[in-house]
Short mmCIF file of C-alpha atoms in Angstrom, two decimals:
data_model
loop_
_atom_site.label_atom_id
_atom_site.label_comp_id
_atom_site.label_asym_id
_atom_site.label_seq_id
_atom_site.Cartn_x
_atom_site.Cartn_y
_atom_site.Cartn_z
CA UNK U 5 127.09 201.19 70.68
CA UNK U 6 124.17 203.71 70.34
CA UNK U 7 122.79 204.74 73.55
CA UNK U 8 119.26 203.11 73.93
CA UNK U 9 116.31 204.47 75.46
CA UNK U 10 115.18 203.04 78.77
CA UNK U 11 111.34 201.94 78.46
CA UNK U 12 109.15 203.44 80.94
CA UNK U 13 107.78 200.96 83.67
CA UNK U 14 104.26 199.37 82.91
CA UNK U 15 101.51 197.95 84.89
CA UNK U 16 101.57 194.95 83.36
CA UNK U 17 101.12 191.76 85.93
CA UNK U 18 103.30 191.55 88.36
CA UNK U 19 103.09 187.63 88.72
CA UNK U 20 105.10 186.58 85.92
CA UNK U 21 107.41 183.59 86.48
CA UNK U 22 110.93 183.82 86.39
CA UNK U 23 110.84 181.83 83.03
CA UNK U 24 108.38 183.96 81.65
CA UNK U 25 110.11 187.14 82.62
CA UNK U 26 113.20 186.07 81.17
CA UNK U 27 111.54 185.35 77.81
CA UNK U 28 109.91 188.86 77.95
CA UNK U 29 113.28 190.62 78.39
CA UNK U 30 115.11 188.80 75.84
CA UNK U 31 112.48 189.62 73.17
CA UNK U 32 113.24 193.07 74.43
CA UNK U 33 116.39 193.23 74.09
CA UNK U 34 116.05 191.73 70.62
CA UNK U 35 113.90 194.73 69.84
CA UNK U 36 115.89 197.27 70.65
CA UNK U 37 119.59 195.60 69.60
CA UNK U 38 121.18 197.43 66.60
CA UNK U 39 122.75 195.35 64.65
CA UNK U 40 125.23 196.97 62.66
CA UNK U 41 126.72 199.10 65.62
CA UNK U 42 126.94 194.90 67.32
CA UNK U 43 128.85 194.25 64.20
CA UNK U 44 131.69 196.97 64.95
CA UNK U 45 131.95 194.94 68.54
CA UNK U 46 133.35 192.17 69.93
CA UNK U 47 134.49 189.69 72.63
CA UNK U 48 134.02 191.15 76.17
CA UNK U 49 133.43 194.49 75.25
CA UNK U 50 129.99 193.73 73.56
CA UNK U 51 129.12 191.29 76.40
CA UNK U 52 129.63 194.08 79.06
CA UNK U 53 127.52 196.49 76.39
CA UNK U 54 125.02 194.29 76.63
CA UNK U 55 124.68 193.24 80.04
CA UNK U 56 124.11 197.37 80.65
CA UNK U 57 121.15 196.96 78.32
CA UNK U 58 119.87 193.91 80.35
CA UNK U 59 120.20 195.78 83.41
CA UNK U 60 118.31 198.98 82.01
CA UNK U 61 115.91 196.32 81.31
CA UNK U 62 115.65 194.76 84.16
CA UNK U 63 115.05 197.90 86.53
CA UNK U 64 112.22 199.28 83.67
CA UNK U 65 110.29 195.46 84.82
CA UNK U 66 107.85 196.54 88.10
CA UNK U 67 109.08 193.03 89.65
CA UNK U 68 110.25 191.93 93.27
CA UNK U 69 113.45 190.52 92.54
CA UNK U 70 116.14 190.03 95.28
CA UNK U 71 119.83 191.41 94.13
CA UNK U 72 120.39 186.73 93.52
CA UNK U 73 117.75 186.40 91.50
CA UNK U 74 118.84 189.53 89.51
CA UNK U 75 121.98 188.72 88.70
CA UNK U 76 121.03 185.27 87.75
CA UNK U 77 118.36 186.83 85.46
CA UNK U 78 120.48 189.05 83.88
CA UNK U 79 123.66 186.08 83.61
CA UNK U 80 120.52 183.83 81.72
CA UNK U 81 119.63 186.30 79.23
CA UNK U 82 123.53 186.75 78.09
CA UNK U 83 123.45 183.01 77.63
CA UNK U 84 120.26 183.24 75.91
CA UNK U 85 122.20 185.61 73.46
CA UNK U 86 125.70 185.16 73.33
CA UNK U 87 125.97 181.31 74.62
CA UNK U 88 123.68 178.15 74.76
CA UNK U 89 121.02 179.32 76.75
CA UNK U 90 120.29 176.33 79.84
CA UNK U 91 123.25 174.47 78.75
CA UNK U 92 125.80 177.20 79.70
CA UNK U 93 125.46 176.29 83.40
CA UNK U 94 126.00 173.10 82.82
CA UNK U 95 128.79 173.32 80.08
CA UNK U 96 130.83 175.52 82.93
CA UNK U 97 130.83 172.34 85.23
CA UNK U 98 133.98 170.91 84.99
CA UNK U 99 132.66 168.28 87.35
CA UNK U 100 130.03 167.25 84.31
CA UNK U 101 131.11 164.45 82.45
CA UNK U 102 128.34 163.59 79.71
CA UNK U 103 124.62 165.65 79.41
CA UNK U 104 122.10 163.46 78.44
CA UNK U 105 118.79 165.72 77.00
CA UNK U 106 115.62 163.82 76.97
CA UNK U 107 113.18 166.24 75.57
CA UNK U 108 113.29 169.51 76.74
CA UNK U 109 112.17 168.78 80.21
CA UNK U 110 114.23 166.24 81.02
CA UNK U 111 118.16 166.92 81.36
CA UNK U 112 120.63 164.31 83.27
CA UNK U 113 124.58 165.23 84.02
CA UNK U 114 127.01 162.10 85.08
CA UNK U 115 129.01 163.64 87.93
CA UNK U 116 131.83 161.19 88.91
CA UNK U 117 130.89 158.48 87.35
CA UNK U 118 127.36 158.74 88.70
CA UNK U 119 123.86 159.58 86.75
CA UNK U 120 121.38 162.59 88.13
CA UNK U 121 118.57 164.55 87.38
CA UNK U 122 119.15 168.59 87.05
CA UNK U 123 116.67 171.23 87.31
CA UNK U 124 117.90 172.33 83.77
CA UNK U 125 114.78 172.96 81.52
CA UNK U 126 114.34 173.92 77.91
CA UNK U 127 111.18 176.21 77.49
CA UNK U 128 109.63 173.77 74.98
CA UNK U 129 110.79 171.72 71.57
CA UNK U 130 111.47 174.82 69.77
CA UNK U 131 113.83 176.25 72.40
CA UNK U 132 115.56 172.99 72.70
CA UNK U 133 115.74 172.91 68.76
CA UNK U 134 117.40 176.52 68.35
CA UNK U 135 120.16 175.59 70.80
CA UNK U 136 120.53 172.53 68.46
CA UNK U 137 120.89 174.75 65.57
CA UNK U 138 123.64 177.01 66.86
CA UNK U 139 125.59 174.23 68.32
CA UNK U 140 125.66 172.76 64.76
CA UNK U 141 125.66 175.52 62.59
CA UNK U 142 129.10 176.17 63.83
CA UNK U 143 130.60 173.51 62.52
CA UNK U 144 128.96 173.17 59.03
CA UNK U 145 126.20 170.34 59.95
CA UNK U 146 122.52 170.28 59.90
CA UNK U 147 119.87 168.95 61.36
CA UNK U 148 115.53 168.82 59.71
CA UNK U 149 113.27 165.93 58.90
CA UNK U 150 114.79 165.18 56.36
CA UNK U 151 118.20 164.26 57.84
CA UNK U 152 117.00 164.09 61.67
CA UNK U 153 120.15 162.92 63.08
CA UNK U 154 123.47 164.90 63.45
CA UNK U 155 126.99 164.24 64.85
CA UNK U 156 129.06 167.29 65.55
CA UNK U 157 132.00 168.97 67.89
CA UNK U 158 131.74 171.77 69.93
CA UNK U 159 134.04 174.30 70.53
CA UNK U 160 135.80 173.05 73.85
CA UNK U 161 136.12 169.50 71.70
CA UNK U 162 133.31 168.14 73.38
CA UNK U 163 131.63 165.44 71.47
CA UNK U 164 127.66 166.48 70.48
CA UNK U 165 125.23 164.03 68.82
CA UNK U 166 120.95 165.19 68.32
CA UNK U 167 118.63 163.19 67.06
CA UNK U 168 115.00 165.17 66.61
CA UNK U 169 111.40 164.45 65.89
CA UNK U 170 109.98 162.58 64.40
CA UNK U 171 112.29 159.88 65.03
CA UNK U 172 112.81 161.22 69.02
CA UNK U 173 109.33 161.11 70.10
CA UNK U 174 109.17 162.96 73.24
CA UNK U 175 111.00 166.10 71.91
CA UNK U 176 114.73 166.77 70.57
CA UNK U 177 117.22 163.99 72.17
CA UNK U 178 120.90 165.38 72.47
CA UNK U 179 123.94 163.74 74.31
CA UNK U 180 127.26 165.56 75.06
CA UNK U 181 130.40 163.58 75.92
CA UNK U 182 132.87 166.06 77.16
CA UNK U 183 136.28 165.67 77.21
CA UNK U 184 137.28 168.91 78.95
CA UNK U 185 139.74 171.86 78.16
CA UNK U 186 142.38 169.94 80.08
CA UNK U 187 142.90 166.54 79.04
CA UNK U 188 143.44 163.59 81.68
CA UNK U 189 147.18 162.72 81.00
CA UNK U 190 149.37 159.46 81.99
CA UNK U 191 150.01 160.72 85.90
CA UNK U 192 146.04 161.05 86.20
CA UNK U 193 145.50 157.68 84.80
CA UNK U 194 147.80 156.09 87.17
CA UNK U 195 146.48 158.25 90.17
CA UNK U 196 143.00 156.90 89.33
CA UNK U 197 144.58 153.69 88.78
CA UNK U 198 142.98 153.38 85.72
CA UNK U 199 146.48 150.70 84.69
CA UNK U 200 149.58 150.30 86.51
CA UNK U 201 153.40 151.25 85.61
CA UNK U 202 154.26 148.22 84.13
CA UNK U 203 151.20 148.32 81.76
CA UNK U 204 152.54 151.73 81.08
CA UNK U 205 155.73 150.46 80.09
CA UNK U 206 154.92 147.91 78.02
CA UNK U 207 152.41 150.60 75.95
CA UNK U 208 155.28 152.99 75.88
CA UNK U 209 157.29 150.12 74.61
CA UNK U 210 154.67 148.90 72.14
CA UNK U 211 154.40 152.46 70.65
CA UNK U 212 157.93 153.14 70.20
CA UNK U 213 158.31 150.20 68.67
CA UNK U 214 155.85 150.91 66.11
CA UNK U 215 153.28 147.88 67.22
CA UNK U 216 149.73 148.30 65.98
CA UNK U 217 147.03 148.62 68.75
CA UNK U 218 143.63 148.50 68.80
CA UNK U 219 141.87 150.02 71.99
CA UNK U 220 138.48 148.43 72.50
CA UNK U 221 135.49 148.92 74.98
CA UNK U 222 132.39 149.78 75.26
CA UNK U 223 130.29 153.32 75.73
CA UNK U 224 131.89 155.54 77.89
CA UNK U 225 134.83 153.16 78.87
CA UNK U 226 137.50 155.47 78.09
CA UNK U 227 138.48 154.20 74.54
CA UNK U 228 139.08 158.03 73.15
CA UNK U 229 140.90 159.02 76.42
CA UNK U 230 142.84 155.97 76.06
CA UNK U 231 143.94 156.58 72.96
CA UNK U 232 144.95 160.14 73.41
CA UNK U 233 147.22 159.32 76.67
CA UNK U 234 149.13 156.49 73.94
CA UNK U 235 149.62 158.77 71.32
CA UNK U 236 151.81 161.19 73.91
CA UNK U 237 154.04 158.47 73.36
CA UNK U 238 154.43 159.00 69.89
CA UNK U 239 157.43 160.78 68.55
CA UNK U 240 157.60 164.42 67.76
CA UNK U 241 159.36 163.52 64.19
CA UNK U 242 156.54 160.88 62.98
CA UNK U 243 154.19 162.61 60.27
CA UNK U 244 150.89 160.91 61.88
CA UNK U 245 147.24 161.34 60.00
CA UNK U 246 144.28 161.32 62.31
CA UNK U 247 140.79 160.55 60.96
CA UNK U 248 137.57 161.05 62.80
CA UNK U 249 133.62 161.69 62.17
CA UNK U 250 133.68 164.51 64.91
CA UNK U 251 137.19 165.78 65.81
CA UNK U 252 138.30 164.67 69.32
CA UNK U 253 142.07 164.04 69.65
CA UNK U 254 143.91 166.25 71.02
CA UNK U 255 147.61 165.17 69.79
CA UNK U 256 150.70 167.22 71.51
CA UNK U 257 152.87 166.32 68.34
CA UNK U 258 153.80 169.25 65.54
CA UNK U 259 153.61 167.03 63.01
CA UNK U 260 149.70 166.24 62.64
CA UNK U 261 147.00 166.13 59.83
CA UNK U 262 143.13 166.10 61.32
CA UNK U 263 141.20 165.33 58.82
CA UNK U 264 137.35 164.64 59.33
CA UNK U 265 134.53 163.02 57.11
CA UNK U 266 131.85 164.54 55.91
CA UNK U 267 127.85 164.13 55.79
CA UNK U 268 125.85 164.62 52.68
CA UNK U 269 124.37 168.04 51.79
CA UNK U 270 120.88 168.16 51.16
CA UNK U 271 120.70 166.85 48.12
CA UNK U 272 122.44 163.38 49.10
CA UNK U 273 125.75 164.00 47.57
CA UNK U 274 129.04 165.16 48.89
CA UNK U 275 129.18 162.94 51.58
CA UNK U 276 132.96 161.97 52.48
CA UNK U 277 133.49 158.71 54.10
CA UNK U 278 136.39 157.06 56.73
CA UNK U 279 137.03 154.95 53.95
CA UNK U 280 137.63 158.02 51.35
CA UNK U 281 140.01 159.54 54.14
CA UNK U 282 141.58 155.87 54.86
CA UNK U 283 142.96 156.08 51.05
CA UNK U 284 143.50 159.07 50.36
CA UNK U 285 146.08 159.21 53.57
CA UNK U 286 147.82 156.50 52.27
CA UNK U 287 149.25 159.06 49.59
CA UNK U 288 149.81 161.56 52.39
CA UNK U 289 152.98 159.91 53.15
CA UNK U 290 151.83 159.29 56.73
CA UNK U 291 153.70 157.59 59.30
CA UNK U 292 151.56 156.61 61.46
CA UNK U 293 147.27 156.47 61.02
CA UNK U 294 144.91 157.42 63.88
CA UNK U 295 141.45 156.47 63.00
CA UNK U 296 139.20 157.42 65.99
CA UNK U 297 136.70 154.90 65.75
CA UNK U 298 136.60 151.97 63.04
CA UNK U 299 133.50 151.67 63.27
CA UNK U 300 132.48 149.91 59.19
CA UNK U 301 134.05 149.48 55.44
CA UNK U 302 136.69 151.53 56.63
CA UNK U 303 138.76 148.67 58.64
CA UNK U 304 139.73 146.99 55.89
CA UNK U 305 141.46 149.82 54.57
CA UNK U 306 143.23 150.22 58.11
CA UNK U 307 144.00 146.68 58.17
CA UNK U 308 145.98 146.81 54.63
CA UNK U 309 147.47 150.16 55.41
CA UNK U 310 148.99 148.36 59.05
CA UNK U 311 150.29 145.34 56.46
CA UNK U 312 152.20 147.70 53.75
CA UNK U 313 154.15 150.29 55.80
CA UNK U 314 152.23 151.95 58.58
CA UNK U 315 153.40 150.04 61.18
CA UNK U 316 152.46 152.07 64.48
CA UNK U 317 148.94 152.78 63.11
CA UNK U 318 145.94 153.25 66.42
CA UNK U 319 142.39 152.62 66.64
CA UNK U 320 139.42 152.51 68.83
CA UNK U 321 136.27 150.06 68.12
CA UNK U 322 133.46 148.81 70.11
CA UNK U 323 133.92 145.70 71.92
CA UNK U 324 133.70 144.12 75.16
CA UNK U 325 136.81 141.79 75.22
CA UNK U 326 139.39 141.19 73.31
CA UNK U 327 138.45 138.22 71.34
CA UNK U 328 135.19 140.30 70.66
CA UNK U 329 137.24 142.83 68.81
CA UNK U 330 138.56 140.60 66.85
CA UNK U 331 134.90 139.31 65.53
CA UNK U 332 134.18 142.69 65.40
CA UNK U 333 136.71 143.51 62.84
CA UNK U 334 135.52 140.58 60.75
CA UNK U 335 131.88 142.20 60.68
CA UNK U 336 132.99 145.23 59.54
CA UNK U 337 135.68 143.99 56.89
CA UNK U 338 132.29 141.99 55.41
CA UNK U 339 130.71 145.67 55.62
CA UNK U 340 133.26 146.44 52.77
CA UNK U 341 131.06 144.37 50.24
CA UNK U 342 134.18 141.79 49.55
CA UNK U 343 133.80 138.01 49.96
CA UNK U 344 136.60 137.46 51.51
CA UNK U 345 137.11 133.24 52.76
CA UNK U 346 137.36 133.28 56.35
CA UNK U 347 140.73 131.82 56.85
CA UNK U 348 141.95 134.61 54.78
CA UNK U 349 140.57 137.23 57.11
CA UNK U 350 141.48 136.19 60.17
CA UNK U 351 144.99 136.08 58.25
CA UNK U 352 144.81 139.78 57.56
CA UNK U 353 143.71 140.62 60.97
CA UNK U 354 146.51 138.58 62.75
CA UNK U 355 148.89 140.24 60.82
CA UNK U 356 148.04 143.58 61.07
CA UNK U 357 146.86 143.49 64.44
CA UNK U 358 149.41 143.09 67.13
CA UNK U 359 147.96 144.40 70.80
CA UNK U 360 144.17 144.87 71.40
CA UNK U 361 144.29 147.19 74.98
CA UNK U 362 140.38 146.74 76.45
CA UNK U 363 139.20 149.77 78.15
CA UNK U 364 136.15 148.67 80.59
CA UNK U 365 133.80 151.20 82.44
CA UNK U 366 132.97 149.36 86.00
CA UNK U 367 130.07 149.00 88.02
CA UNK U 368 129.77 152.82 90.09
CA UNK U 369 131.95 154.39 87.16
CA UNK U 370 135.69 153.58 87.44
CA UNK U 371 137.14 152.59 84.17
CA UNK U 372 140.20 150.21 83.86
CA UNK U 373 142.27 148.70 81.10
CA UNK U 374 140.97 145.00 82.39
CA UNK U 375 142.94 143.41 79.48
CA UNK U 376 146.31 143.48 77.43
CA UNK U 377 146.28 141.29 75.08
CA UNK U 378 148.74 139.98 72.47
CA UNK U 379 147.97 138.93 69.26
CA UNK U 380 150.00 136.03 68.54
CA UNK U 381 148.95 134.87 65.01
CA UNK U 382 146.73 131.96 63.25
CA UNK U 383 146.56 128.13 64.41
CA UNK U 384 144.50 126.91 61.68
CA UNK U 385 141.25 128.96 61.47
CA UNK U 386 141.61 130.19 64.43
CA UNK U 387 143.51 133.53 65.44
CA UNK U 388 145.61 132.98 68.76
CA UNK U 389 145.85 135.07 71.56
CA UNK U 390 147.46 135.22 74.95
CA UNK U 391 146.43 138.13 77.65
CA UNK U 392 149.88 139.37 79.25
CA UNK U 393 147.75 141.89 82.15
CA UNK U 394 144.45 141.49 83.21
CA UNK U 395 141.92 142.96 85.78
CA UNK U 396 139.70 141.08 87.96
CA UNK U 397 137.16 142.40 89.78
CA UNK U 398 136.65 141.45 93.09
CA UNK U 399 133.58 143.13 94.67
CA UNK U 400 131.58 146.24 94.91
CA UNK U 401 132.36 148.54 98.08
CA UNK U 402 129.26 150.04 100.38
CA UNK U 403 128.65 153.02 97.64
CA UNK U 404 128.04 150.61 94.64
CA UNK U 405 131.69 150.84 93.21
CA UNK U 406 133.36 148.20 91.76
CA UNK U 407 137.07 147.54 92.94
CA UNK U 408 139.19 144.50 91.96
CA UNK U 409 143.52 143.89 91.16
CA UNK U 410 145.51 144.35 87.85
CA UNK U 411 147.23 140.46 88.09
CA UNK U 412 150.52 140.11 85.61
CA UNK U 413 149.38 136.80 83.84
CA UNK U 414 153.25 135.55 83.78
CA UNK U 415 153.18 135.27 79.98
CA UNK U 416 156.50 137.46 78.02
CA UNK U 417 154.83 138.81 75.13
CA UNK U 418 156.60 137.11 71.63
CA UNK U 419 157.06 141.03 69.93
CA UNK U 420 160.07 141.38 72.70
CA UNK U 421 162.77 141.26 70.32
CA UNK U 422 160.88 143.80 68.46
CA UNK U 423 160.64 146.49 71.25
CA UNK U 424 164.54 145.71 71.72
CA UNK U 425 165.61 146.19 68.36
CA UNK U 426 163.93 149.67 68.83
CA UNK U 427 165.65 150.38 72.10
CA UNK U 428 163.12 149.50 74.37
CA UNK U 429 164.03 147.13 77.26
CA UNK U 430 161.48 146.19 80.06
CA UNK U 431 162.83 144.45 83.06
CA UNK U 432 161.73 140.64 82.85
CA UNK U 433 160.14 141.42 86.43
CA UNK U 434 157.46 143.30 84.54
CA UNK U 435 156.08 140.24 83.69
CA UNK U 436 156.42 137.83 86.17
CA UNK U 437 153.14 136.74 87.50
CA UNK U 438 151.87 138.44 90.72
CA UNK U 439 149.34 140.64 91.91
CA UNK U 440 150.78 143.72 90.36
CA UNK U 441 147.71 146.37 91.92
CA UNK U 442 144.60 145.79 94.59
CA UNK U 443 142.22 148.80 94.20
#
């Protein structure tokens, strides 16, 4: 990079806020960038470039800044730069769970399962909305008036959904679930006694034996987590076919096709839906089907795809107990336009559908499987089901945490012969009915 200049000091005001100053050396630093030597750079040598620019920079402003505040002034004009600006602090938290932007004011972290106020601000709407832009515009998306709402993924697989004025009225909303670099995996589960070994047996068992699962819950519960710790149980020889609005499984198999839908461009047209991806990975030759969230027309197609061949297939929807699920399902088959007689889709669904696992998020923030349930078939209109585990709460502790027991209802699930014809044998203990579990 070409050596630059170092601007002479000025007697401009010395009481500039920290904010303000910031904003004044960025613009800068702008200025004087040249960006076709920035071209020929890359990675960490054009960050350490740069930060000798910023520091050139700094010493040329006639402020009183302490070596801390320096440093930190420097560190949040590389972010303003290279990263996300305010949201870099927060995005190196591993401790963050989910940020929650209200306007560019107002920015909440969940830390542990609890909700807090940071002193993260945004310098206004237009600030917020160029962060916006560069989280999107990696990924192909968009965001304006005219299409004011945008799903995306960002590049650690976190999940990132804006919606802007004028539908958000008090400035840009964005929400980031993150799932982390590192994935929870089974033995963090069980150490946060999320389910207990025998529940993670008879999963194991279920997805060997090619059973189709649905993992329900609600917001936050844990349904995508879920679902990623089940697939590890998948083998390494299945051809499986993942589809998802914003990418977030993170499958350890070889054999995997991630495919993800589509918005339309401006012009309305282009758009691919779950339901295009449903059928066309049907003539993929797939295995097993992952659909990360059924979540509309695109159930029925899942449901038809579990009846002719794809035994094994996953999904996630929004529900808040099993038997929900199921009327969930029948919403969103009706979504698909057919008029299909009741009787008939409940058929479908109990035949497809053989285990609906309920992810719940708790009272103070611990999440539990608080159901396993077996879907037995139809008794006249009616589909029948039998819960083999369960989770009762039993109280809330002096912090506002929920805590409860995983109970083994004493039922032996009818698909048995199924999981032993595929080599899978649980001990009948597994099921006997106890207290398996007090947390």
């Amino acid at each position: 990079m070409a050596k630059l200049p170092v601007a002479p000091r000025t007697n401009e005001p010395k009481d500039l806020t920290f904010e303000q100053l910031k904003q004044r050396i960025h613009g800068k630093l702008v200025d004087k960038l040249d960006m076709s030597k920035i071209g020929e750079l890359e990675g960490e040598i054009l960050r350490r470039e740069i930060r000798l620019v910023v520091e050139h920079l700094c010493d040329s402003e006639d402020t009183l800044l302490n070596r801390a505040e320096r440093d930190r002034l420097i560190n949040e004009v590389l972010d303003e730069t290279f990263g996300l600006g305010p949201l870099e602090l927060l995005l190196k938290d591993a401790s963050v769970s989910d940020i929650l932007i209200n306007g560019p004011k107002n920015v909440y972290v969940e830390r542990r399962g609890r909700m807090e106020k940071t002193n993260v601000t945004f310098r206004d709407n237009d600030h917020l909305m160029q962060i916006i832009d560069r989280i999107i515009s990696k990924v192909g998306r968009r965001v304006d008036e005219s299409c004011p709402m945008v799903d995306a993924r960002m590049a650690d697989g976190s999940r990132f959904n804006a919606i802007i004025p004028p539908l958000a009225l008090d400035g840009a909303a964005v929400s980031i679930r993150r799932f982390g670099k590192n994935p929870l995996k089974l033995e963090d589960l069980l150490n946060y006694k999320a389910f207990t070994p025998e529940m993670v047996m008879l999963l194991e068992g279920a997805i060997k034996a090619r059973l189709n699962i649905i993992v329900s819950g609600g917001t936050g519960s844990g349904k995508t987590t879920l679902l990623n710790t089940l697939s590890s149980f998948i083998p390494n020889t299945d051809r499986i076919v993942t589809i998802e609005d914003a990418a977030e499984l993170q499958l350890q198999q070889e054999h995997v096709v991630r495919l993800e839908t589509r918005p339309p461009n401006v012009d309305g047209k282009g758009a691919v839906t779950a339901t295009d991806l449903v059928r066309n990975a049907l003539r993929m030759r797939p295995e097993r089907i992952i659909i990360g969230e059924c979540r509309g027309p695109e159930s029925l197609d899942m449901l038809q795809a579990m009846n002719t061949g794809h035994e094994g297939s996953l999904t996630t929807l929004h529900a808040n107990t099993p038997r929900d699920a199921i009327a969930r399902l029948e919403t969103m088959i009706m979504m698909a336009g057919f008029e299909l007689p009741l009787k008939a889709m409940r058929t479908q669904i109990a035949s497809a559908v053989d285990l609906i696992v309920q992810a719940s998020r708790l009272q103070g923030g611990p999440r539990k499987v608080t159901y396993i349930t077996e879907v037995v078939g139809m008794e006249q209109d009616t589909v029948v089901m039998q819960d083999i585990y369960r989770f009762e709460k039993t109280g809330v502790d002096e912090n506002g945490r929920a805590h409860g027991r995983f109970i083994a209802t004493g039922i032996r699930p009818t698909f048995m012969n199924r999981l032993e014809s595929a080599g899978v044998r649980l001990p009948a203990s597994a099921f006997r009915e106890r207290v398996m579990l007090e947390d």
